[in-house]
Coordinates of C-alpha atoms in Angstrom, one line a residue:
M16 CA 77.4 115.6 74.1
T17 CA 79.7 114.4 77.3
S18 CA 78.0 111.6 79.2
S19 CA 78.3 110.3 82.7
L20 CA 79.9 106.6 83.4
Y21 CA 78.7 105.5 87.4
I22 CA 81.4 102.1 87.4
I23 CA 79.5 99.2 89.8
N24 CA 82.2 96.2 90.9
P25 CA 79.2 94.6 92.9
A26 CA 79.7 92.8 96.1
A27 CA 80.1 89.0 96.0
D28 CA 77.1 87.3 96.5
F29 CA 78.4 85.0 99.3
P30 CA 82.3 85.5 100.8
T31 CA 85.0 83.5 98.9
Y32 CA 88.4 81.9 100.9
F33 CA 90.3 85.0 99.3
G34 CA 87.7 87.8 99.5
A35 CA 87.8 90.2 102.6
E36 CA 84.2 90.0 104.8
I37 CA 85.7 89.5 108.3
L38 CA 86.9 93.0 108.1
V39 CA 83.3 94.6 108.4
A40 CA 82.5 91.3 110.1
S41 CA 84.6 92.2 113.0
G42 CA 83.4 95.8 113.3
R43 CA 86.4 97.3 111.7
P44 CA 85.7 99.5 107.4
S45 CA 85.2 97.4 104.8
G46 CA 87.7 96.8 102.4
V47 CA 88.9 94.4 99.7
M48 CA 91.5 92.0 99.1
M49 CA 92.5 92.8 95.8
A50 CA 91.6 96.2 93.8
D51 CA 89.2 95.7 90.7
L52 CA 90.7 95.4 87.2
S53 CA 87.5 95.6 85.3
S54 CA 85.8 98.5 86.9
T55 CA 88.9 100.7 86.6
T56 CA 90.0 99.4 82.8
V57 CA 87.0 100.6 81.1
A58 CA 87.0 104.3 83.1
A59 CA 90.3 104.5 81.2
M60 CA 89.2 103.2 77.9
A61 CA 86.7 106.2 77.8
P62 CA 87.1 109.5 76.5
R63 CA 88.8 111.9 79.3
D64 CA 85.7 114.7 78.9
F65 CA 83.9 111.9 80.2
A66 CA 82.3 112.1 83.6
I67 CA 83.3 108.8 85.3
E68 CA 83.0 107.7 89.6
I69 CA 83.4 104.3 89.7
G70 CA 82.2 102.5 92.7
D71 CA 83.4 98.9 94.6
E72 CA 80.7 97.6 96.8
G73 CA 82.9 95.5 98.7
V74 CA 84.6 98.9 100.0
A75 CA 81.0 101.3 99.9
P76 CA 77.1 101.2 99.5
V77 CA 76.2 101.2 96.1
N78 CA 74.6 105.1 95.8
F79 CA 71.0 103.8 93.1
D80 CA 70.5 107.7 93.7
H81 CA 73.9 108.7 91.3
E82 CA 73.1 110.9 88.0
A83 CA 75.3 109.2 86.1
D84 CA 74.0 108.9 82.4
W85 CA 75.0 105.2 81.9
I86 CA 75.2 102.3 85.4
C87 CA 77.9 100.2 84.1
V88 CA 77.9 96.9 86.1
T89 CA 80.7 94.4 86.0
G90 CA 81.1 90.8 88.1
K91 CA 82.0 87.3 88.0
V92 CA 79.4 84.2 87.7
S93 CA 80.4 84.6 92.2
Q94 CA 79.1 88.4 92.0
R95 CA 75.5 87.2 89.8
R96 CA 72.8 87.5 92.4
R97 CA 74.2 91.3 93.6
M98 CA 74.9 92.1 89.7
I99 CA 71.5 91.1 88.5
A100 CA 69.8 93.3 91.8
I101 CA 71.7 96.2 91.5
A102 CA 70.7 96.9 87.6
D103 CA 66.9 96.0 88.3
E104 CA 67.1 98.1 90.9
F105 CA 68.6 101.0 88.9
R106 CA 66.2 100.5 85.6
R107 CA 63.4 100.2 88.0
R108 CA 64.6 104.2 88.6
G109 CA 64.7 104.3 85.3
K110 CA 68.3 105.0 84.9
K111 CA 70.4 103.0 81.6
V112 CA 71.9 99.7 83.0
I113 CA 75.0 98.0 81.0
I114 CA 76.2 95.0 82.3
G115 CA 79.6 93.3 80.6
G116 CA 82.3 91.1 82.5
P117 CA 83.4 87.7 82.6
Y118 CA 80.0 86.7 83.9
A119 CA 78.4 88.9 80.6
S120 CA 80.7 86.9 78.1
L121 CA 80.0 83.2 79.4
S122 CA 76.3 83.5 80.3
P123 CA 75.1 86.4 78.1
D124 CA 71.3 85.2 78.0
H125 CA 71.2 84.9 81.9
L126 CA 71.8 88.9 81.8
A127 CA 70.2 90.7 78.6
A128 CA 66.5 90.6 80.2
H129 CA 68.5 92.7 83.2
C130 CA 70.4 95.4 81.0
D131 CA 69.8 98.6 78.4
V132 CA 73.5 97.0 76.4
L133 CA 75.1 94.0 77.1
V134 CA 79.0 93.8 76.3
S135 CA 80.4 90.6 76.3
G136 CA 84.1 90.1 75.2
E137 CA 87.5 92.0 75.9
I138 CA 86.4 95.3 75.1
E139 CA 89.5 96.7 73.8
E140 CA 88.6 97.2 70.1
I141 CA 85.3 97.2 70.9
A142 CA 86.0 100.9 73.0
E143 CA 85.5 103.4 70.7
E144 CA 82.4 102.4 68.8
F145 CA 80.9 101.6 72.6
F146 CA 81.6 105.3 73.8
A147 CA 81.1 107.0 71.0
D148 CA 77.4 105.9 70.8
L149 CA 77.1 106.2 74.5
R150 CA 78.5 110.0 73.7
R151 CA 74.9 109.9 71.0
G152 CA 73.2 108.5 72.7
R153 CA 72.3 105.9 70.3
P154 CA 73.9 102.3 71.6
R155 CA 72.7 98.8 70.5
D156 CA 72.1 96.4 72.4
R157 CA 74.8 93.9 72.3
Y158 CA 78.3 94.4 71.7
I159 CA 80.7 91.6 71.2
G160 CA 84.0 92.2 71.5
D161 CA 87.2 89.9 70.1
K162 CA 90.6 88.8 71.8
P163 CA 92.5 92.5 71.4
S164 CA 96.6 92.6 71.9
L165 CA 97.3 94.3 75.4
A166 CA 99.3 96.2 73.9
T167 CA 95.9 98.4 73.4
S168 CA 95.0 97.7 77.1
P169 CA 95.6 101.2 78.8
I170 CA 96.8 102.1 82.9
P171 CA 94.1 101.2 84.1
R172 CA 92.4 104.3 86.7
W173 CA 93.4 104.0 89.5
D174 CA 92.9 107.9 90.9
L175 CA 89.7 106.7 90.8
Y176 CA 89.5 103.5 93.4
P177 CA 89.1 103.5 96.5
N178 CA 92.5 103.0 96.5
H179 CA 93.0 102.6 100.8
R180 CA 90.5 99.9 101.4
A181 CA 92.6 97.5 99.2
M182 CA 95.3 95.6 100.5
L183 CA 96.4 94.5 96.9
G184 CA 96.7 96.6 93.8
A185 CA 96.1 94.3 91.0
V186 CA 97.8 94.3 87.3
Q187 CA 97.3 92.2 84.6
T188 CA 100.6 91.1 82.2
S189 CA 98.7 88.6 80.2
R190 CA 94.9 86.6 79.2
G191 CA 94.4 83.5 78.5
C192 CA 96.1 79.6 79.9
P193 CA 97.4 76.8 76.5
F194 CA 96.1 74.1 79.0
E195 CA 92.3 72.5 78.8
C196 CA 91.8 71.7 82.1
E197 CA 86.9 70.6 81.4
F198 CA 85.9 72.5 84.4
C199 CA 88.1 76.6 83.4
D200 CA 86.1 78.7 82.4
V201 CA 88.6 81.6 81.2
I202 CA 89.7 79.9 78.1
Q203 CA 86.3 79.9 77.0
Y204 CA 86.5 83.3 76.7
L205 CA 89.8 84.7 76.8
G206 CA 91.4 81.7 74.9
R207 CA 94.2 79.1 74.5
K208 CA 96.1 81.2 72.8
Q209 CA 98.3 83.3 75.7
R210 CA 98.4 87.2 74.4
H211 CA 101.1 89.2 76.7
K212 CA 101.4 93.2 77.7
P213 CA 104.3 94.6 76.3
I214 CA 106.9 94.8 79.4
A215 CA 107.4 98.1 79.2
N216 CA 103.6 98.3 80.0
V217 CA 103.4 95.9 83.4
I218 CA 106.4 98.5 85.0
A219 CA 104.3 101.5 83.6
E220 CA 101.6 99.9 85.3
L221 CA 103.3 99.2 88.2
D222 CA 104.7 103.0 88.3
A223 CA 100.8 103.7 88.7
L224 CA 100.1 101.4 91.3
W225 CA 103.0 102.6 93.6
A226 CA 102.6 106.1 92.8
H227 CA 99.1 105.6 94.9
G228 CA 100.5 103.6 97.7
F229 CA 101.0 99.9 97.3
R230 CA 102.9 97.7 98.8
A231 CA 101.7 94.8 97.5
T232 CA 99.7 93.3 94.2
F233 CA 98.1 90.6 92.9
L234 CA 99.5 89.8 89.5
A235 CA 95.7 88.3 87.1
D236 CA 97.1 86.4 85.2
D237 CA 95.4 83.3 85.0
N238 CA 98.6 81.4 84.8
F239 CA 101.3 83.5 85.3
T240 CA 104.1 81.6 84.3
A241 CA 102.6 79.5 81.1
Y242 CA 105.2 80.7 78.7
R243 CA 108.5 80.3 80.4
A244 CA 110.9 82.3 78.2
H245 CA 108.1 85.6 78.0
C246 CA 107.6 85.3 81.9
K247 CA 111.7 84.8 82.7
E248 CA 112.0 88.4 80.6
L249 CA 109.2 90.0 82.5
L250 CA 110.7 88.3 85.9
E251 CA 114.0 90.2 85.2
A252 CA 112.1 93.2 84.4
M253 CA 110.2 93.7 87.7
A254 CA 113.7 92.8 90.0
H255 CA 115.8 95.9 88.0
W256 CA 112.1 97.7 89.0
R257 CA 112.8 96.5 92.7
R258 CA 115.8 97.0 92.9
N259 CA 115.9 100.5 91.8
G260 CA 113.8 101.7 94.9
H261 CA 110.4 99.7 94.7
E262 CA 110.6 97.2 97.4
M263 CA 106.8 95.8 96.0
D264 CA 105.5 92.1 96.9
F265 CA 103.5 90.4 94.8
V266 CA 101.1 87.3 94.9
T267 CA 99.9 84.8 91.4
Q268 CA 98.8 82.3 90.0
I269 CA 101.1 79.5 88.1
S270 CA 100.6 75.9 87.3
I271 CA 102.5 73.6 88.9
D272 CA 104.5 72.3 86.5
A273 CA 106.5 76.2 86.8
T274 CA 108.7 74.5 89.2
R275 CA 110.7 72.2 86.9
D276 CA 112.2 75.0 86.6
A277 CA 114.7 76.0 88.8
E278 CA 115.7 79.0 87.7
L279 CA 112.3 80.7 87.3
M280 CA 111.4 79.4 90.6
D281 CA 114.1 81.9 92.0
M282 CA 113.7 84.5 89.0
L283 CA 110.0 84.8 91.2
V284 CA 111.9 85.0 94.6
E285 CA 114.0 87.9 92.9
A286 CA 111.5 89.5 91.3
G287 CA 109.2 90.0 94.9
V288 CA 106.5 87.3 93.9
H289 CA 106.4 85.6 98.2
Q290 CA 102.9 83.8 97.4
V291 CA 101.4 81.4 94.8
F292 CA 98.6 79.3 93.2
I293 CA 98.5 76.5 92.5
G294 CA 95.7 74.4 91.2
I295 CA 96.7 71.1 92.0
E296 CA 92.8 69.8 92.7
T297 CA 93.4 66.3 93.8
P298 CA 95.3 63.6 94.1
N299 CA 93.3 61.2 92.2
L300 CA 95.3 60.2 89.2
D301 CA 92.6 59.2 87.3
S302 CA 90.1 63.0 88.0
L303 CA 92.9 64.5 86.8
R304 CA 93.2 62.5 83.7
E305 CA 89.4 62.7 83.6
T306 CA 89.6 66.8 83.6
G307 CA 92.8 67.3 81.8
K308 CA 95.1 68.7 83.7
K309 CA 97.8 66.6 83.0
Q310 CA 100.4 69.0 83.9
N311 CA 99.2 67.7 87.5
L312 CA 100.4 64.0 86.4
K313 CA 103.4 62.6 86.5
I314 CA 105.1 65.2 89.0
D315 CA 104.8 64.5 93.5
I316 CA 103.3 67.5 94.0
P317 CA 104.1 67.6 98.0
S318 CA 107.9 67.4 96.8
E319 CA 107.6 70.1 94.2
V320 CA 105.1 72.1 96.5
Q321 CA 108.9 72.3 98.6
K322 CA 111.0 73.4 96.3
L323 CA 108.5 77.0 96.3
I324 CA 108.5 77.2 100.0
D325 CA 112.2 76.4 101.1
R326 CA 112.9 79.1 98.5
G327 CA 110.5 81.5 100.6
I328 CA 107.5 81.5 98.1
S329 CA 104.3 80.4 100.4
V330 CA 101.4 78.1 98.3
M331 CA 97.6 78.4 98.5
G332 CA 96.4 75.0 97.1
G333 CA 93.1 74.8 94.7
M334 CA 91.1 71.6 95.8
I335 CA 88.1 69.9 94.3
V336 CA 85.9 67.1 94.9
G337 CA 82.9 65.4 92.8
F338 CA 84.9 64.7 89.8
D339 CA 83.3 61.1 88.1
H340 CA 86.3 59.3 89.5
D341 CA 86.2 60.4 93.4
G342 CA 84.3 58.0 95.8
P343 CA 83.2 58.4 99.4
N344 CA 87.5 57.7 100.4
V345 CA 87.9 60.7 98.0
F346 CA 88.0 63.1 101.6
S347 CA 90.1 61.0 103.4
Q348 CA 92.8 60.6 100.6
Q349 CA 92.6 64.5 100.0
Y350 CA 93.3 65.1 104.3
E351 CA 96.0 63.1 104.1
F352 CA 97.6 64.8 100.6
A353 CA 97.2 68.0 102.3
M354 CA 98.9 67.5 106.1
S355 CA 101.5 65.4 103.7
T356 CA 102.2 69.9 102.6
P357 CA 103.1 72.6 104.3
I358 CA 100.2 74.5 102.0
P359 CA 98.3 76.0 105.3
I360 CA 95.4 77.6 102.7
F361 CA 93.7 75.5 100.5
S362 CA 90.5 76.8 98.5
L363 CA 88.1 73.4 98.8
G364 CA 85.3 73.6 97.3
A365 CA 82.9 70.8 95.2
L366 CA 82.8 70.0 91.2
M367 CA 81.0 72.9 89.4
A368 CA 79.9 72.5 85.8
S369 CA 79.8 76.1 84.5
E370 CA 78.4 77.3 81.8
A371 CA 80.1 77.3 78.4
T372 CA 82.8 75.2 79.3
P373 CA 83.7 71.6 77.5
L374 CA 82.5 69.8 81.5
F375 CA 78.6 71.6 81.2
D376 CA 77.7 70.5 78.2
R377 CA 79.0 67.1 78.6
I378 CA 76.8 66.7 82.3
T379 CA 74.5 67.7 80.2
A380 CA 74.2 65.2 77.6
E381 CA 74.9 63.1 80.6
G382 CA 71.9 64.2 81.9
R383 CA 73.3 65.0 85.4
L384 CA 72.9 68.7 85.0
L385 CA 70.8 69.8 88.7
Q386 CA 68.6 72.6 87.4
G387 CA 68.5 75.3 89.1
T388 CA 71.5 75.4 91.2
V389 CA 73.1 78.7 89.4
E390 CA 73.4 80.3 92.2
T391 CA 75.5 77.6 93.9
Q392 CA 78.3 78.6 92.2
A393 CA 78.7 81.5 94.4
V394 CA 78.8 79.0 97.6
P395 CA 82.1 76.9 97.4
W396 CA 80.6 73.8 98.4
G397 CA 77.2 74.3 97.0
S398 CA 77.9 71.8 92.7
N399 CA 75.3 71.4 89.9
I400 CA 76.8 68.1 89.3
R401 CA 75.1 64.5 90.0
P402 CA 77.7 62.3 91.4
V403 CA 78.7 59.1 89.4
T404 CA 80.5 57.3 92.4
M405 CA 78.5 58.5 95.8
S406 CA 75.5 60.0 96.6
M407 CA 75.1 64.2 96.6
D408 CA 74.4 63.3 100.6
E409 CA 77.5 61.6 100.4
L410 CA 79.0 64.5 98.8
N411 CA 77.3 67.0 101.1
S412 CA 78.6 65.6 104.0
G413 CA 81.9 64.2 103.1
L414 CA 82.8 68.0 101.8
H415 CA 81.3 69.6 105.1
N416 CA 83.7 67.2 107.9
L417 CA 86.9 67.5 104.5
C418 CA 85.7 71.5 105.4
N419 CA 86.4 71.5 109.2
A420 CA 88.9 69.3 109.5
L421 CA 91.6 71.1 106.9
Y422 CA 90.5 73.8 109.2
S423 CA 90.4 72.8 112.9
P424 CA 93.2 74.9 114.7
A425 CA 95.3 71.7 115.4
A426 CA 95.3 70.8 111.2
F427 CA 95.6 74.2 110.6
G428 CA 98.1 74.7 113.1
E429 CA 100.4 71.3 112.0
R430 CA 100.7 72.5 108.3
M431 CA 101.4 76.5 109.7
L432 CA 104.3 75.1 111.5
N433 CA 105.6 72.7 108.8
F434 CA 105.2 75.7 106.5
I435 CA 107.3 78.0 109.0
H436 CA 110.2 75.5 109.6
S437 CA 110.8 74.6 105.8
F438 CA 110.4 78.8 104.6
G439 CA 113.6 80.1 102.9
R440 CA 115.7 76.9 104.0
A441 CA 117.5 77.7 100.5
H442 CA 118.3 80.5 101.3
D443 CA 120.4 82.6 104.6
L444 CA 118.0 84.5 107.2
S445 CA 119.6 85.0 109.8
D446 CA 119.3 88.8 109.4
A447 CA 116.2 89.3 108.9
K448 CA 114.7 91.6 110.9
L449 CA 110.2 91.2 112.2
P450 CA 108.8 94.7 109.8
E451 CA 107.7 97.4 111.6
F452 CA 104.2 97.6 112.4
E453 CA 104.0 101.1 111.6
S454 CA 104.7 100.7 107.8
F455 CA 101.8 98.9 107.1
R456 CA 98.7 100.7 105.0
E457 CA 96.2 100.6 107.3
V458 CA 93.8 99.1 105.7
E459 CA 96.3 96.1 106.6
R460 CA 97.4 96.9 109.9
Q461 CA 94.2 96.2 110.4
A462 CA 94.2 92.6 108.4
M463 CA 97.0 91.8 110.9
D464 CA 94.8 93.0 114.0
I465 CA 92.3 90.5 112.3
A466 CA 95.3 87.6 112.2
G467 CA 96.1 88.5 116.2
E468 CA 92.8 87.9 117.7
V469 CA 92.6 84.7 115.5
R470 CA 93.3 84.0 119.4
R471 CA 89.9 83.9 120.4
L472 CA 88.1 82.4 118.5
G473 CA 88.2 79.3 121.3
D474 CA 90.8 77.9 123.5
A475 CA 91.9 76.3 120.6
E476 CA 93.0 78.5 118.7
G477 CA 94.3 80.0 120.9
R478 CA 96.6 77.0 121.6
M479 CA 97.3 76.8 117.7
W480 CA 97.9 80.6 117.8
N481 CA 100.4 81.0 120.0
K482 CA 102.4 77.9 118.7
V483 CA 102.3 79.2 115.7
W484 CA 103.4 82.7 115.9
G485 CA 105.4 81.9 119.1
A486 CA 107.8 79.7 116.1
A487 CA 107.2 82.7 113.6
L488 CA 108.7 85.3 115.8
R489 CA 111.7 83.1 116.6
K490 CA 111.8 82.8 111.9
P491 CA 111.0 86.6 112.0
A492 CA 111.5 86.2 108.2
T493 CA 108.0 84.2 108.5
A494 CA 105.9 86.7 110.2
K495 CA 104.6 89.1 107.5
I496 CA 103.3 86.1 105.5
V497 CA 102.4 83.9 108.4
G498 CA 100.0 86.9 109.8
R499 CA 98.7 87.6 106.1
I500 CA 98.2 83.2 105.8
M501 CA 96.4 84.1 109.6
F502 CA 94.0 86.8 107.9
Q503 CA 92.8 83.9 105.2
Y504 CA 92.2 82.4 107.9
A505 CA 90.1 84.4 109.9
Q506 CA 88.3 84.9 106.4
A507 CA 87.9 80.7 105.7
R508 CA 86.6 80.4 109.1
H509 CA 83.6 83.6 108.5
M510 CA 82.8 82.2 105.3
F511 CA 82.3 78.9 107.2
D512 CA 80.2 80.9 109.5
R513 CA 77.9 83.0 106.9
G514 CA 77.0 79.9 105.4
N515 CA 76.1 77.6 108.6
Y516 CA 79.3 75.3 107.8
W517 CA 81.5 75.0 110.9
E518 CA 80.5 72.2 113.2
P519 CA 82.8 72.5 116.0
Q520 CA 82.3 68.8 117.5
L521 CA 84.1 68.0 113.3
A522 CA 86.8 70.9 114.2
Y523 CA 88.0 70.0 117.3
A524 CA 88.4 66.8 117.0
P525 CA 91.8 64.5 117.6
P526 CA 94.4 65.6 114.9
R527 CA 95.8 63.3 111.7
R528 CA 94.3 60.0 111.5
E529 CA 91.2 60.4 113.5
M530 CA 90.0 63.5 111.6
A531 CA 91.0 61.5 108.1
E532 CA 88.8 58.9 109.4
A533 CA 85.5 61.6 110.4
A534 CA 86.1 62.9 106.6
A535 CA 85.6 59.6 105.1
E536 CA 82.6 58.5 106.9

């Protein structure tokens, strides 16, 4: 008896800093920033005689008339509302629904009533039993996976995915993170002992992505450089792969302590890593100690970030406000810190106590967990924590002002110009040429068009755009990454517009010192 599966990756409940909802908002076909690993990996573990279709709602609407035997829904907490809505609608139509993924692993009790089968944890070790039960038509109500060897994780089924509408492919080379940040939910189900996929398997996955047309890929590790010896072995293999006719660019997540290793940074460049996300969180040292972010202490973050940019690696920064040691002056501190760095894009948000984290347990025990606020986890400026050193109104208004200050055309443009000026100065970039627009995939060309349209958002945006692109054209090595960052800026502005968060009277204020004062008011 064979079975058929319709595996769905729902749309996010709200646009994110790293999404691509601006594509549709600008009148273009829908698309996603990163191809989905969950649906394609699960599909790869299903028996080959199963009929499988993958639907990514970021690319195309869900087909509620699908005739599959089983509807499979995955998703993160940022997709919670849509996960439930999709599952409930299919069940209303008489379909059997399976829910799994990160949110099902962290908060299974929130989803159990919305599905027939709930899968928590990682699926590799339970896949054989799970799919055998589906074939017999007698699955259990609940499956719980453990932490498998990543040698058992197959090459994702990219042949089933709408690759043409994803800007980045995706490869996960490891799971888990050795650090203990109090607010982090990743280690709660993936563990603190980082497990690595065999390097040969990673290269095989890169081959598959290359064959499907991807020329840029997200290395979907929570901390790519956590174990430096292994990371260097992998980077050496990736560099060899690139030298053999695969000029692919990579984006990943690292911790700031990686900058203490000059050889590692040079190897990142050789392997094609051109952009990294770093959880900077806050310049408030007491807040870093509070949350257990030890790797960010005893280090001058702006100068460490500069080491990466000097080598030609751009940095996106994570920024959080609302720690217990954050007073009303934290917003001006964050603004001044951000403007001291050549980091154009910050994912700025309020501290959130996600379920199953030590922070959630502590805030609950202290009676400071705000009830009925799980939905706020989809919105960057929402929080479910009652602050200690300021009122909730002060937190909300301060964050609102800070977002507008950091993403004002003047402030964003200043950081972009600083970035362009110092980008790659450790290397000779004199032979660099402007990229050929025709060499981009269709979805990338559309993203570059949107980057160009930033200048039409207003007079201030037009002036900023002219300065930034003028600087990029004078330094051709920066043109491609500047285009990608400008697209991210357009996405952030769309997100602010959707949330009624953009306030022109704040955003178009004078730059630098005046903005810091406005953010603190």
